[in-house]
Amino acid sequence: MTAYLLPHLSTFRPSDRDILDKALSDLDQREVALTAIKDFIIVWEEADWLEAYSIERIGKWLGKYQSCEVTDDLRSWAESDLTEARRALLSGIEQGMMVAA
């Protein structure tokens, strides 16, 4: 399932967001979806360059539309090792939470 979700994070079109939303909403699939998001960030951490906007965009969507359980898990993970990619995710989550408030 993780490999299935990774391409959806790369393109992140409305249909991709629907698939990710369904996975995050299903308690049986949530852990897999969270792992896919973390794996996506790790790929960027290991890349020669960083496309921070793509990561922030995902984070913003997460912060705006996902539950506190989801965002808290990702924030805790990102804060455990503040790479540039994880900072982009945190920035996006914060932006999304401000929009949602």
Short mmCIF file of N, CA and C in Angstrom, two decimals:
data_model
loop_
_atom_site.label_atom_id
_atom_site.label_comp_id
_atom_site.label_asym_id
_atom_site.label_seq_id
_atom_site.Cartn_x
_atom_site.Cartn_y
_atom_site.Cartn_z
N MET A 1 0.83 -1.20 0.00
CA MET A 1 0.00 0.00 0.00
C MET A 1 0.87 1.26 0.00
N THR A 2 1.98 1.24 0.72
CA THR A 2 2.86 2.41 0.75
C THR A 2 3.32 2.75 -0.67
N ALA A 3 3.76 1.75 -1.41
CA ALA A 3 4.22 1.97 -2.78
C ALA A 3 3.08 2.49 -3.66
N TYR A 4 1.86 2.12 -3.35
CA TYR A 4 0.69 2.59 -4.09
C TYR A 4 0.46 4.09 -3.84
N LEU A 5 0.70 4.54 -2.62
CA LEU A 5 0.42 5.93 -2.27
C LEU A 5 1.52 6.91 -2.70
N LEU A 6 2.75 6.46 -2.78
CA LEU A 6 3.86 7.36 -3.11
C LEU A 6 3.66 8.15 -4.40
N PRO A 7 3.25 7.52 -5.50
CA PRO A 7 3.03 8.32 -6.72
C PRO A 7 1.95 9.38 -6.56
N HIS A 8 0.98 9.11 -5.70
CA HIS A 8 -0.10 10.08 -5.47
C HIS A 8 0.42 11.31 -4.72
N LEU A 9 1.43 11.12 -3.92
CA LEU A 9 2.04 12.26 -3.23
C LEU A 9 2.87 13.09 -4.21
N SER A 10 3.47 12.44 -5.18
CA SER A 10 4.29 13.14 -6.17
C SER A 10 3.45 14.06 -7.05
N THR A 11 2.32 13.58 -7.51
CA THR A 11 1.48 14.40 -8.39
C THR A 11 0.52 15.28 -7.60
N PHE A 12 -0.07 14.75 -6.56
CA PHE A 12 -0.94 15.44 -5.61
C PHE A 12 -2.07 16.24 -6.27
N ARG A 13 -2.69 15.63 -7.26
CA ARG A 13 -3.87 16.21 -7.90
C ARG A 13 -5.09 15.98 -7.00
N PRO A 14 -6.23 16.60 -7.31
CA PRO A 14 -7.43 16.36 -6.49
C PRO A 14 -7.76 14.87 -6.33
N SER A 15 -7.63 14.09 -7.39
CA SER A 15 -7.92 12.65 -7.28
C SER A 15 -6.91 11.97 -6.36
N ASP A 16 -5.67 12.43 -6.37
CA ASP A 16 -4.65 11.87 -5.48
C ASP A 16 -4.97 12.22 -4.02
N ARG A 17 -5.42 13.44 -3.82
CA ARG A 17 -5.79 13.86 -2.45
C ARG A 17 -6.96 13.04 -1.93
N ASP A 18 -7.91 12.71 -2.81
CA ASP A 18 -9.04 11.88 -2.41
C ASP A 18 -8.57 10.50 -1.94
N ILE A 19 -7.64 9.93 -2.67
CA ILE A 19 -7.11 8.61 -2.31
C ILE A 19 -6.39 8.68 -0.97
N LEU A 20 -5.57 9.70 -0.79
CA LEU A 20 -4.84 9.86 0.46
C LEU A 20 -5.80 10.14 1.62
N ASP A 21 -6.82 10.95 1.37
CA ASP A 21 -7.81 11.25 2.40
C ASP A 21 -8.52 9.98 2.86
N LYS A 22 -8.89 9.12 1.92
CA LYS A 22 -9.55 7.86 2.28
C LYS A 22 -8.63 6.98 3.11
N ALA A 23 -7.36 6.93 2.75
CA ALA A 23 -6.40 6.11 3.50
C ALA A 23 -6.20 6.67 4.91
N LEU A 24 -6.11 7.97 5.04
CA LEU A 24 -5.90 8.57 6.35
C LEU A 24 -7.15 8.50 7.22
N SER A 25 -8.31 8.45 6.61
CA SER A 25 -9.57 8.37 7.35
C SER A 25 -9.87 6.96 7.86
N ASP A 26 -9.31 5.97 7.20
CA ASP A 26 -9.53 4.57 7.57
C ASP A 26 -8.47 4.17 8.60
N LEU A 27 -8.92 3.89 9.83
CA LEU A 27 -7.97 3.57 10.90
C LEU A 27 -7.08 2.38 10.57
N ASP A 28 -7.58 1.46 9.76
CA ASP A 28 -6.77 0.30 9.37
C ASP A 28 -5.68 0.66 8.37
N GLN A 29 -5.88 1.73 7.62
CA GLN A 29 -4.91 2.15 6.60
C GLN A 29 -4.08 3.36 7.02
N ARG A 30 -4.46 4.03 8.09
CA ARG A 30 -3.81 5.29 8.47
C ARG A 30 -2.31 5.14 8.65
N GLU A 31 -1.87 4.11 9.35
CA GLU A 31 -0.43 3.93 9.60
C GLU A 31 0.34 3.77 8.30
N VAL A 32 -0.24 3.06 7.37
CA VAL A 32 0.40 2.87 6.07
C VAL A 32 0.49 4.21 5.34
N ALA A 33 -0.57 4.99 5.39
CA ALA A 33 -0.58 6.30 4.74
C ALA A 33 0.45 7.23 5.38
N LEU A 34 0.54 7.22 6.70
CA LEU A 34 1.53 8.04 7.38
C LEU A 34 2.95 7.61 7.01
N THR A 35 3.16 6.32 6.91
CA THR A 35 4.47 5.81 6.48
C THR A 35 4.79 6.27 5.07
N ALA A 36 3.80 6.26 4.19
CA ALA A 36 4.02 6.72 2.81
C ALA A 36 4.42 8.19 2.79
N ILE A 37 3.77 9.01 3.59
CA ILE A 37 4.12 10.43 3.65
C ILE A 37 5.55 10.60 4.17
N LYS A 38 5.88 9.87 5.21
CA LYS A 38 7.24 9.94 5.77
C LYS A 38 8.27 9.45 4.75
N ASP A 39 7.96 8.38 4.07
CA ASP A 39 8.87 7.86 3.03
C ASP A 39 9.06 8.89 1.92
N PHE A 40 8.00 9.57 1.54
CA PHE A 40 8.08 10.61 0.52
C PHE A 40 9.04 11.72 0.95
N ILE A 41 8.95 12.12 2.20
CA ILE A 41 9.83 13.16 2.74
C ILE A 41 11.28 12.66 2.77
N ILE A 42 11.46 11.42 3.18
CA ILE A 42 12.81 10.85 3.25
C ILE A 42 13.46 10.81 1.87
N VAL A 43 12.68 10.50 0.84
CA VAL A 43 13.22 10.52 -0.53
C VAL A 43 13.78 11.91 -0.83
N TRP A 44 13.05 12.94 -0.45
CA TRP A 44 13.53 14.31 -0.69
C TRP A 44 14.75 14.64 0.18
N GLU A 45 14.79 14.09 1.37
CA GLU A 45 15.97 14.32 2.23
C GLU A 45 17.23 13.75 1.60
N GLU A 46 17.08 12.67 0.87
CA GLU A 46 18.22 11.99 0.27
C GLU A 46 18.53 12.48 -1.15
N ALA A 47 17.71 13.37 -1.67
CA ALA A 47 17.90 13.88 -3.03
C ALA A 47 19.01 14.93 -3.07
N ASP A 48 19.49 15.19 -4.28
CA ASP A 48 20.53 16.20 -4.47
C ASP A 48 19.99 17.62 -4.32
N TRP A 49 18.70 17.79 -4.48
CA TRP A 49 18.07 19.10 -4.35
C TRP A 49 16.71 18.90 -3.69
N LEU A 50 16.09 19.98 -3.26
CA LEU A 50 14.84 19.90 -2.52
C LEU A 50 13.77 20.74 -3.20
N GLU A 51 12.63 20.15 -3.44
CA GLU A 51 11.49 20.88 -3.96
C GLU A 51 10.55 21.16 -2.77
N ALA A 52 10.93 22.16 -1.99
CA ALA A 52 10.22 22.46 -0.74
C ALA A 52 8.75 22.79 -0.98
N TYR A 53 8.45 23.45 -2.09
CA TYR A 53 7.07 23.83 -2.36
C TYR A 53 6.14 22.61 -2.40
N SER A 54 6.58 21.53 -3.02
CA SER A 54 5.74 20.32 -3.11
C SER A 54 5.46 19.75 -1.73
N ILE A 55 6.46 19.77 -0.89
CA ILE A 55 6.30 19.25 0.47
C ILE A 55 5.40 20.18 1.28
N GLU A 56 5.63 21.48 1.16
CA GLU A 56 4.77 22.45 1.88
C GLU A 56 3.32 22.32 1.44
N ARG A 57 3.11 22.11 0.16
CA ARG A 57 1.75 21.97 -0.37
C ARG A 57 1.03 20.78 0.26
N ILE A 58 1.73 19.68 0.37
CA ILE A 58 1.15 18.49 1.03
C ILE A 58 0.88 18.80 2.50
N GLY A 59 1.86 19.43 3.16
CA GLY A 59 1.68 19.78 4.56
C GLY A 59 0.51 20.72 4.78
N LYS A 60 0.35 21.68 3.89
CA LYS A 60 -0.76 22.63 4.01
C LYS A 60 -2.10 21.90 3.90
N TRP A 61 -2.19 20.98 2.96
CA TRP A 61 -3.42 20.19 2.81
C TRP A 61 -3.67 19.36 4.07
N LEU A 62 -2.61 18.74 4.58
CA LEU A 62 -2.75 17.94 5.80
C LEU A 62 -3.24 18.81 6.96
N GLY A 63 -2.61 19.97 7.14
CA GLY A 63 -2.99 20.86 8.23
C GLY A 63 -4.40 21.38 8.12
N LYS A 64 -4.86 21.57 6.89
CA LYS A 64 -6.20 22.12 6.68
C LYS A 64 -7.29 21.07 6.78
N TYR A 65 -7.02 19.86 6.28
CA TYR A 65 -8.10 18.88 6.13
C TYR A 65 -8.00 17.63 6.99
N GLN A 66 -6.87 17.38 7.62
CA GLN A 66 -6.72 16.13 8.36
C GLN A 66 -6.86 16.33 9.87
N SER A 67 -7.08 15.25 10.56
CA SER A 67 -7.31 15.29 12.00
C SER A 67 -6.03 15.66 12.76
N CYS A 68 -6.22 16.06 13.99
CA CYS A 68 -5.09 16.38 14.87
C CYS A 68 -4.21 15.16 15.08
N GLU A 69 -4.80 13.97 15.10
CA GLU A 69 -4.00 12.76 15.28
C GLU A 69 -3.00 12.60 14.14
N VAL A 70 -3.45 12.87 12.94
CA VAL A 70 -2.58 12.76 11.77
C VAL A 70 -1.50 13.82 11.82
N THR A 71 -1.89 15.07 12.00
CA THR A 71 -0.90 16.15 11.99
C THR A 71 0.04 16.07 13.18
N ASP A 72 -0.47 15.67 14.33
CA ASP A 72 0.40 15.54 15.51
C ASP A 72 1.47 14.47 15.29
N ASP A 73 1.07 13.36 14.68
CA ASP A 73 2.02 12.29 14.39
C ASP A 73 3.12 12.79 13.45
N LEU A 74 2.72 13.47 12.39
CA LEU A 74 3.70 13.96 11.42
C LEU A 74 4.57 15.07 11.99
N ARG A 75 3.99 15.93 12.78
CA ARG A 75 4.77 17.00 13.41
C ARG A 75 5.80 16.42 14.36
N SER A 76 5.40 15.47 15.17
CA SER A 76 6.34 14.84 16.10
C SER A 76 7.48 14.17 15.35
N TRP A 77 7.15 13.46 14.29
CA TRP A 77 8.17 12.80 13.48
C TRP A 77 9.11 13.82 12.86
N ALA A 78 8.55 14.87 12.28
CA ALA A 78 9.37 15.88 11.60
C ALA A 78 10.28 16.61 12.59
N GLU A 79 9.78 16.89 13.77
CA GLU A 79 10.56 17.60 14.78
C GLU A 79 11.68 16.75 15.35
N SER A 80 11.62 15.45 15.16
CA SER A 80 12.65 14.56 15.71
C SER A 80 13.98 14.69 14.97
N ASP A 81 13.96 15.25 13.76
CA ASP A 81 15.17 15.43 12.96
C ASP A 81 14.89 16.54 11.95
N LEU A 82 15.18 17.76 12.31
CA LEU A 82 14.76 18.92 11.52
C LEU A 82 15.62 19.13 10.27
N THR A 83 15.40 18.29 9.28
CA THR A 83 16.04 18.49 7.98
C THR A 83 15.24 19.56 7.24
N GLU A 84 15.76 20.03 6.13
CA GLU A 84 15.04 21.05 5.33
C GLU A 84 13.72 20.49 4.82
N ALA A 85 13.70 19.23 4.43
CA ALA A 85 12.46 18.63 3.94
C ALA A 85 11.41 18.56 5.05
N ARG A 86 11.82 18.19 6.24
CA ARG A 86 10.87 18.11 7.36
C ARG A 86 10.42 19.50 7.79
N ARG A 87 11.30 20.47 7.68
CA ARG A 87 10.90 21.86 7.98
C ARG A 87 9.85 22.33 6.98
N ALA A 88 9.99 21.94 5.74
CA ALA A 88 8.98 22.30 4.73
C ALA A 88 7.64 21.67 5.08
N LEU A 89 7.64 20.43 5.52
CA LEU A 89 6.41 19.77 5.93
C LEU A 89 5.78 20.50 7.12
N LEU A 90 6.58 20.83 8.12
CA LEU A 90 6.08 21.55 9.29
C LEU A 90 5.51 22.90 8.91
N SER A 91 6.20 23.60 8.04
CA SER A 91 5.72 24.91 7.58
C SER A 91 4.37 24.78 6.90
N GLY A 92 4.23 23.80 6.04
CA GLY A 92 2.97 23.57 5.36
C GLY A 92 1.84 23.22 6.31
N ILE A 93 2.13 22.36 7.27
CA ILE A 93 1.10 21.98 8.26
C ILE A 93 0.64 23.22 9.02
N GLU A 94 1.58 24.03 9.45
CA GLU A 94 1.23 25.26 10.18
C GLU A 94 0.37 26.19 9.32
N GLN A 95 0.74 26.36 8.07
CA GLN A 95 -0.03 27.21 7.15
C GLN A 95 -1.46 26.67 7.00
N GLY A 96 -1.57 25.37 6.82
CA GLY A 96 -2.89 24.76 6.67
C GLY A 96 -3.74 24.90 7.91
N MET A 97 -3.14 24.77 9.06
CA MET A 97 -3.88 24.89 10.31
C MET A 97 -4.38 26.33 10.49
N MET A 98 -3.59 27.31 10.06
CA MET A 98 -4.02 28.71 10.17
C MET A 98 -5.20 28.98 9.24
N VAL A 99 -5.19 28.41 8.06
CA VAL A 99 -6.28 28.59 7.10
C VAL A 99 -7.55 27.92 7.64
N ALA A 100 -7.40 26.76 8.27
CA ALA A 100 -8.54 26.01 8.76
C ALA A 100 -9.19 26.66 9.97
N ALA A 101 -8.41 27.43 10.71
CA ALA A 101 -8.93 28.04 11.96
C ALA A 101 -9.92 29.13 11.70
#
